mmCIF file of C-alpha atoms in Angstrom:
data_model
loop_
_atom_site.group_PDB
_atom_site.id
_atom_site.type_symbol
_atom_site.label_atom_id
_atom_site.label_comp_id
_atom_site.label_asym_id
_atom_site.label_seq_id
_atom_site.Cartn_x
_atom_site.Cartn_y
_atom_site.Cartn_z
ATOM 1 C CA UNK A 14 -22.089 58.333 -54.267
ATOM 2 C CA UNK A 15 -20.974 55.916 -51.529
ATOM 3 C CA UNK A 16 -22.781 52.604 -51.213
ATOM 4 C CA UNK A 17 -23.337 52.909 -47.518
ATOM 5 C CA UNK A 18 -24.061 56.042 -45.483
ATOM 6 C CA UNK A 19 -22.352 54.498 -42.486
ATOM 7 C CA UNK A 20 -19.363 52.319 -41.793
ATOM 8 C CA UNK A 21 -20.217 48.893 -40.338
ATOM 9 C CA UNK A 22 -19.605 48.424 -36.652
ATOM 10 C CA UNK A 23 -16.158 46.919 -36.267
ATOM 11 C CA UNK A 24 -15.594 44.748 -34.357
ATOM 12 C CA UNK A 25 -18.977 43.056 -34.297
ATOM 13 C CA UNK A 26 -20.174 41.276 -31.157
ATOM 14 C CA UNK A 27 -18.944 37.714 -30.881
ATOM 15 C CA UNK A 28 -22.317 36.555 -29.588
ATOM 16 C CA UNK A 29 -25.927 37.099 -30.584
ATOM 17 C CA UNK A 30 -28.799 37.890 -28.276
ATOM 18 C CA UNK A 31 -32.114 36.271 -29.013
ATOM 19 C CA UNK A 32 -35.001 38.375 -30.194
ATOM 20 C CA UNK A 33 -38.744 37.769 -29.911
ATOM 21 C CA UNK A 34 -39.059 38.180 -33.674
ATOM 22 C CA UNK A 35 -36.844 35.149 -34.382
ATOM 23 C CA UNK A 36 -39.822 32.778 -34.429
ATOM 24 C CA UNK A 37 -41.009 34.572 -37.591
ATOM 25 C CA UNK A 38 -38.570 32.395 -39.546
ATOM 26 C CA UNK A 39 -40.060 29.089 -38.442
ATOM 27 C CA UNK A 40 -41.518 27.293 -41.447
ATOM 28 C CA UNK A 41 -39.026 28.918 -43.828
ATOM 29 C CA UNK A 42 -36.560 27.403 -46.270
ATOM 30 C CA UNK A 43 -33.414 29.344 -47.226
ATOM 31 C CA UNK A 44 -31.948 28.541 -50.653
ATOM 32 C CA UNK A 45 -28.624 29.630 -52.126
ATOM 33 C CA UNK A 46 -25.061 28.747 -52.889
ATOM 34 C CA UNK A 47 -21.953 28.805 -50.695
ATOM 35 C CA UNK A 48 -22.712 32.106 -48.928
ATOM 36 C CA UNK A 49 -26.124 30.810 -47.853
ATOM 37 C CA UNK A 50 -24.553 27.475 -46.919
ATOM 38 C CA UNK A 51 -22.190 29.280 -44.533
ATOM 39 C CA UNK A 52 -25.059 31.318 -43.082
ATOM 40 C CA UNK A 53 -26.944 28.114 -42.304
ATOM 41 C CA UNK A 54 -23.861 26.571 -40.694
ATOM 42 C CA UNK A 55 -23.311 29.622 -38.482
ATOM 43 C CA UNK A 56 -26.964 29.716 -37.437
ATOM 44 C CA UNK A 57 -26.557 26.085 -36.386
ATOM 45 C CA UNK A 58 -23.448 26.961 -34.396
ATOM 46 C CA UNK A 59 -25.193 29.879 -32.681
ATOM 47 C CA UNK A 60 -28.042 27.517 -31.794
ATOM 48 C CA UNK A 61 -25.656 25.226 -29.926
ATOM 49 C CA UNK A 62 -23.337 27.947 -28.583
ATOM 50 C CA UNK A 63 -25.875 30.529 -27.434
ATOM 51 C CA UNK A 64 -29.581 29.834 -27.857
ATOM 52 C CA UNK A 65 -31.556 27.514 -30.164
ATOM 53 C CA UNK A 66 -34.140 30.226 -30.830
ATOM 54 C CA UNK A 67 -31.802 32.527 -32.821
ATOM 55 C CA UNK A 68 -33.408 33.010 -36.254
ATOM 56 C CA UNK A 69 -36.036 30.443 -35.329
ATOM 57 C CA UNK A 70 -35.861 26.999 -36.867
ATOM 58 C CA UNK A 71 -35.569 27.406 -40.650
ATOM 59 C CA UNK A 72 -34.424 24.807 -43.181
ATOM 60 C CA UNK A 73 -31.292 25.538 -45.217
ATOM 61 C CA UNK A 74 -30.987 23.994 -48.688
ATOM 62 C CA UNK A 75 -27.713 25.431 -49.900
ATOM 63 C CA UNK A 76 -24.459 24.233 -51.444
ATOM 64 C CA UNK A 77 -21.725 25.363 -53.857
ATOM 65 C CA UNK A 78 -22.772 25.284 -57.501
ATOM 66 C CA UNK A 79 -26.439 26.080 -56.929
ATOM 67 C CA UNK A 80 -27.845 28.643 -59.366
ATOM 68 C CA UNK A 81 -31.003 29.481 -61.293
ATOM 69 C CA UNK A 82 -29.194 28.199 -64.386
ATOM 70 C CA UNK A 83 -28.621 24.854 -62.679
ATOM 71 C CA UNK A 84 -32.252 24.825 -61.553
ATOM 72 C CA UNK A 85 -33.378 25.284 -65.169
ATOM 73 C CA UNK A 86 -30.987 22.831 -66.798
ATOM 74 C CA UNK A 87 -30.625 20.038 -64.243
ATOM 75 C CA UNK A 88 -32.889 17.307 -62.928
ATOM 76 C CA UNK A 89 -32.553 15.832 -59.427
ATOM 77 C CA UNK A 90 -31.591 12.445 -60.837
ATOM 78 C CA UNK A 91 -28.707 13.843 -62.925
ATOM 79 C CA UNK A 92 -25.438 12.220 -61.866
ATOM 80 C CA UNK A 93 -23.614 15.547 -61.579
ATOM 81 C CA UNK A 94 -26.551 17.586 -60.315
ATOM 82 C CA UNK A 95 -25.752 20.560 -58.081
ATOM 83 C CA UNK A 96 -29.382 21.083 -57.061
ATOM 84 C CA UNK A 97 -30.079 21.633 -53.343
ATOM 85 C CA UNK A 98 -30.311 18.686 -51.007
ATOM 86 C CA UNK A 99 -32.986 18.010 -48.399
ATOM 87 C CA UNK A 100 -32.705 14.838 -46.306
ATOM 88 C CA UNK A 101 -30.308 13.336 -48.808
ATOM 89 C CA UNK A 102 -32.448 13.978 -51.876
ATOM 90 C CA UNK A 103 -32.012 16.689 -54.519
ATOM 91 C CA UNK A 104 -34.803 19.016 -55.581
ATOM 92 C CA UNK A 105 -35.504 21.724 -58.122
ATOM 93 C CA UNK A 106 -36.300 25.009 -56.390
ATOM 94 C CA UNK A 107 -40.019 24.824 -57.154
ATOM 95 C CA UNK A 108 -40.317 21.478 -55.355
ATOM 96 C CA UNK A 109 -38.624 22.533 -52.116
ATOM 97 C CA UNK A 110 -41.680 24.083 -50.405
ATOM 98 C CA UNK A 111 -43.630 20.825 -50.652
ATOM 99 C CA UNK A 112 -40.620 18.686 -49.750
ATOM 100 C CA UNK A 113 -39.730 20.744 -46.676
ATOM 101 C CA UNK A 114 -43.268 21.668 -45.654
ATOM 102 C CA UNK A 115 -42.287 25.350 -45.643
ATOM 103 C CA UNK A 116 -44.627 28.175 -46.626
ATOM 104 C CA UNK A 117 -41.851 30.774 -46.837
ATOM 105 C CA UNK A 118 -38.862 30.645 -49.158
ATOM 106 C CA UNK A 119 -35.848 32.957 -48.964
ATOM 107 C CA UNK A 120 -33.620 32.807 -52.036
ATOM 108 C CA UNK A 121 -30.208 34.462 -51.878
ATOM 109 C CA UNK A 122 -29.222 35.886 -55.259
ATOM 110 C CA UNK A 123 -26.440 33.756 -56.688
ATOM 111 C CA UNK A 124 -24.700 36.583 -58.504
ATOM 112 C CA UNK A 125 -21.298 34.991 -58.748
ATOM 113 C CA UNK A 126 -22.789 32.104 -60.703
ATOM 114 C CA UNK A 127 -25.332 34.006 -62.788
ATOM 115 C CA UNK A 128 -23.399 37.236 -63.447
ATOM 116 C CA UNK A 129 -20.249 35.299 -64.346
ATOM 117 C CA UNK A 130 -22.226 33.389 -66.956
ATOM 118 C CA UNK A 131 -24.351 36.174 -68.435
ATOM 119 C CA UNK A 132 -23.479 39.613 -67.144
ATOM 120 C CA UNK A 133 -26.021 41.649 -65.181
ATOM 121 C CA UNK A 134 -28.887 41.764 -67.711
ATOM 122 C CA UNK A 135 -28.701 38.092 -68.640
ATOM 123 C CA UNK A 136 -28.387 37.105 -64.994
ATOM 124 C CA UNK A 137 -31.547 39.059 -64.234
ATOM 125 C CA UNK A 138 -33.443 37.264 -67.014
ATOM 126 C CA UNK A 139 -32.315 33.872 -65.682
ATOM 127 C CA UNK A 140 -33.318 34.905 -62.159
ATOM 128 C CA UNK A 141 -36.732 36.231 -63.177
ATOM 129 C CA UNK A 142 -37.513 33.025 -65.050
ATOM 130 C CA UNK A 143 -36.435 31.035 -61.982
ATOM 131 C CA UNK A 144 -38.668 33.103 -59.724
ATOM 132 C CA UNK A 145 -41.594 32.521 -62.092
ATOM 133 C CA UNK A 146 -41.041 28.751 -61.999
ATOM 134 C CA UNK A 147 -41.160 28.763 -58.209
ATOM 135 C CA UNK A 148 -44.295 30.909 -57.938
ATOM 136 C CA UNK A 149 -46.191 29.149 -60.711
ATOM 137 C CA UNK A 150 -45.726 25.850 -58.873
ATOM 138 C CA UNK A 151 -46.456 27.404 -55.438
ATOM 139 C CA UNK A 152 -49.080 30.152 -55.832
ATOM 140 C CA UNK A 153 -49.523 30.674 -52.073
ATOM 141 C CA UNK A 154 -45.815 30.825 -51.271
ATOM 142 C CA UNK A 155 -44.297 33.818 -49.491
ATOM 143 C CA UNK A 156 -41.151 34.296 -51.588
ATOM 144 C CA UNK A 157 -38.417 36.655 -50.400
ATOM 145 C CA UNK A 158 -35.308 37.545 -52.403
ATOM 146 C CA UNK A 159 -32.051 38.464 -50.648
ATOM 147 C CA UNK A 160 -29.533 40.712 -52.415
ATOM 148 C CA UNK A 161 -26.236 39.316 -53.641
ATOM 149 C CA UNK A 162 -23.401 40.564 -51.449
ATOM 150 C CA UNK A 163 -20.308 42.336 -52.754
ATOM 151 C CA UNK A 164 -16.573 41.645 -53.100
ATOM 152 C CA UNK A 165 -13.712 43.023 -51.059
ATOM 153 C CA UNK A 166 -11.870 45.830 -52.817
ATOM 154 C CA UNK A 167 -8.665 43.793 -53.059
ATOM 155 C CA UNK A 168 -10.502 41.011 -54.887
ATOM 156 C CA UNK A 169 -12.739 43.273 -56.970
ATOM 157 C CA UNK A 170 -9.791 44.896 -58.712
ATOM 158 C CA UNK A 171 -8.565 41.469 -59.904
ATOM 159 C CA UNK A 172 -11.891 40.334 -61.353
ATOM 160 C CA UNK A 173 -13.021 40.329 -64.979
ATOM 161 C CA UNK A 174 -15.491 43.093 -65.754
ATOM 162 C CA UNK A 175 -18.555 40.831 -65.616
ATOM 163 C CA UNK A 176 -17.963 39.897 -61.993
ATOM 164 C CA UNK A 177 -17.073 43.244 -60.474
ATOM 165 C CA UNK A 178 -19.126 44.977 -57.798
ATOM 166 C CA UNK A 179 -20.656 47.430 -60.256
ATOM 167 C CA UNK A 180 -22.201 44.573 -62.232
ATOM 168 C CA UNK A 181 -23.326 42.805 -59.078
ATOM 169 C CA UNK A 182 -24.996 46.015 -57.960
ATOM 170 C CA UNK A 183 -26.673 46.364 -61.397
ATOM 171 C CA UNK A 184 -27.914 42.770 -61.130
ATOM 172 C CA UNK A 185 -29.295 43.439 -57.644
ATOM 173 C CA UNK A 186 -31.034 46.577 -58.866
ATOM 174 C CA UNK A 187 -32.647 44.904 -61.877
ATOM 175 C CA UNK A 188 -33.982 42.045 -59.740
ATOM 176 C CA UNK A 189 -35.187 44.544 -57.107
ATOM 177 C CA UNK A 190 -37.165 46.417 -59.775
ATOM 178 C CA UNK A 191 -38.774 43.203 -61.003
ATOM 179 C CA UNK A 192 -39.659 42.157 -57.449
ATOM 180 C CA UNK A 193 -41.218 45.516 -56.621
ATOM 181 C CA UNK A 194 -43.264 45.521 -59.822
ATOM 182 C CA UNK A 195 -44.559 42.028 -59.055
ATOM 183 C CA UNK A 196 -45.221 42.242 -55.313
ATOM 184 C CA UNK A 197 -42.221 40.146 -54.229
ATOM 185 C CA UNK A 198 -40.264 41.157 -51.134
ATOM 186 C CA UNK A 199 -36.584 42.028 -51.640
ATOM 187 C CA UNK A 200 -34.309 42.410 -48.606
ATOM 188 C CA UNK A 201 -31.016 44.264 -49.045
ATOM 189 C CA UNK A 202 -28.568 42.215 -46.986
ATOM 190 C CA UNK A 203 -25.675 43.497 -49.125
ATOM 191 C CA UNK A 204 -25.443 47.182 -48.232
ATOM 192 C CA UNK A 205 -25.112 46.694 -44.448
ATOM 193 C CA UNK A 206 -21.971 44.627 -45.054
ATOM 194 C CA UNK A 207 -20.199 47.302 -47.095
ATOM 195 C CA UNK A 208 -17.936 50.126 -46.019
ATOM 196 C CA UNK A 209 -18.497 53.729 -47.062
ATOM 197 C CA UNK A 210 -16.475 52.904 -50.194
ATOM 198 C CA UNK A 211 -18.843 50.134 -51.193
ATOM 199 C CA UNK A 212 -16.747 47.050 -50.578
ATOM 200 C CA UNK A 213 -16.905 44.112 -48.223
ATOM 201 C CA UNK A 214 -14.208 44.854 -45.611
ATOM 202 C CA UNK A 215 -11.418 42.317 -45.400
ATOM 203 C CA UNK A 216 -12.327 41.801 -41.753
ATOM 204 C CA UNK A 217 -15.758 40.592 -42.917
ATOM 205 C CA UNK A 218 -14.335 38.058 -45.404
ATOM 206 C CA UNK A 219 -13.002 34.587 -44.665
ATOM 207 C CA UNK A 220 -11.077 34.315 -47.940
ATOM 208 C CA UNK A 221 -10.185 37.906 -48.864
ATOM 209 C CA UNK A 222 -12.797 37.704 -51.636
ATOM 210 C CA UNK A 223 -16.525 37.492 -50.938
ATOM 211 C CA UNK A 224 -17.237 34.690 -48.475
ATOM 212 C CA UNK A 225 -18.619 36.240 -45.302
ATOM 213 C CA UNK A 226 -17.152 35.721 -41.835
ATOM 214 C CA UNK A 227 -19.313 34.400 -39.013
ATOM 215 C CA UNK A 228 -19.276 37.628 -37.005
ATOM 216 C CA UNK A 229 -20.305 39.671 -40.070
ATOM 217 C CA UNK A 230 -23.391 37.520 -40.641
ATOM 218 C CA UNK A 231 -24.747 39.264 -37.546
ATOM 219 C CA UNK A 232 -25.667 42.067 -39.959
ATOM 220 C CA UNK A 233 -27.732 39.616 -42.028
ATOM 221 C CA UNK A 234 -29.562 38.628 -38.855
ATOM 222 C CA UNK A 235 -30.267 42.276 -38.081
ATOM 223 C CA UNK A 236 -31.519 42.957 -41.623
ATOM 224 C CA UNK A 237 -33.769 39.891 -41.570
ATOM 225 C CA UNK A 238 -35.145 40.684 -38.116
ATOM 226 C CA UNK A 239 -35.908 44.223 -39.276
ATOM 227 C CA UNK A 240 -37.727 42.783 -42.290
ATOM 228 C CA UNK A 241 -39.765 40.487 -40.029
ATOM 229 C CA UNK A 242 -40.711 43.339 -37.670
ATOM 230 C CA UNK A 243 -41.890 45.498 -40.529
ATOM 231 C CA UNK A 244 -43.833 42.632 -42.115
ATOM 232 C CA UNK A 245 -45.651 41.959 -38.856
ATOM 233 C CA UNK A 246 -46.362 45.671 -38.436
ATOM 234 C CA UNK A 247 -47.598 45.926 -42.028
ATOM 235 C CA UNK A 248 -45.041 48.618 -42.865
ATOM 236 C CA UNK A 249 -42.609 46.718 -45.110
ATOM 237 C CA UNK A 250 -41.670 48.298 -48.428
ATOM 238 C CA UNK A 251 -38.911 47.215 -50.768
ATOM 239 C CA UNK A 252 -36.052 49.704 -51.112
ATOM 240 C CA UNK A 253 -36.804 52.240 -53.810
ATOM 241 C CA UNK A 254 -33.293 51.893 -55.192
ATOM 242 C CA UNK A 255 -30.007 50.330 -54.139
ATOM 243 C CA UNK A 256 -27.130 52.732 -53.444
ATOM 244 C CA UNK A 257 -24.816 53.376 -56.379
ATOM 245 C CA UNK A 258 -21.317 51.954 -56.414
ATOM 246 C CA UNK A 259 -18.504 54.505 -55.961
ATOM 247 C CA UNK A 260 -16.567 55.567 -59.039
ATOM 248 C CA UNK A 261 -13.210 55.701 -57.242
ATOM 249 C CA UNK A 262 -11.323 52.454 -56.684
ATOM 250 C CA UNK A 263 -10.689 53.097 -53.009
ATOM 251 C CA UNK A 264 -11.413 50.392 -50.535
ATOM 252 C CA UNK A 265 -11.382 49.694 -46.863
ATOM 253 C CA UNK A 266 -8.688 47.250 -45.798
ATOM 254 C CA UNK A 267 -9.970 46.824 -42.251
#
């Protein structure tokens, strides 16, 4: 079964129009590793290039090396800590809402860190424990989980089994099931960036691997705006299931 029932729009628009729903993301902190770091940088560029209201005014606490494993095993004062920074100071995930003054936290699944270390099942356990730490410390927090995005086909074929798209999809699915069972919102920002064969197109990648190009992040913006609209309308439901990965190793080289 193909991952995506449609092929992404190629090419994507070079500019973004503002949307009334963008203010929904005010008072939000976005946490993640390099993919989230790039998203935050591009939002900042769109603010200066087009309109400062695009995606509201969220805080981004993201950097390479961030993971739920790091959150569990590191302290902010550790010399080699990779924990997220806010105003020059490092924080464990659970302490970011108070530090930033944000009531909403969006955590991008850090599959390349967690799945590489544990495989899909172990990565899910690490993630679930991380989610519990955040919510136990912040009982009124609106926590939203964003799916881990996939590899290009060219890169996926070179990867060890633990890191391939099938395992990333399994990790996404396991975390989705936990979120749904526990009343946590899960937004699938991964599927809209895949071709009908289930891979990130090369035209969407900056490195031929998995880092997402600026124009392709437009699809994240669309997915997040759709989430916000449905939340405000009271109609949001987590996906029942994420699309299966294809069995054939065919990929889009666009």
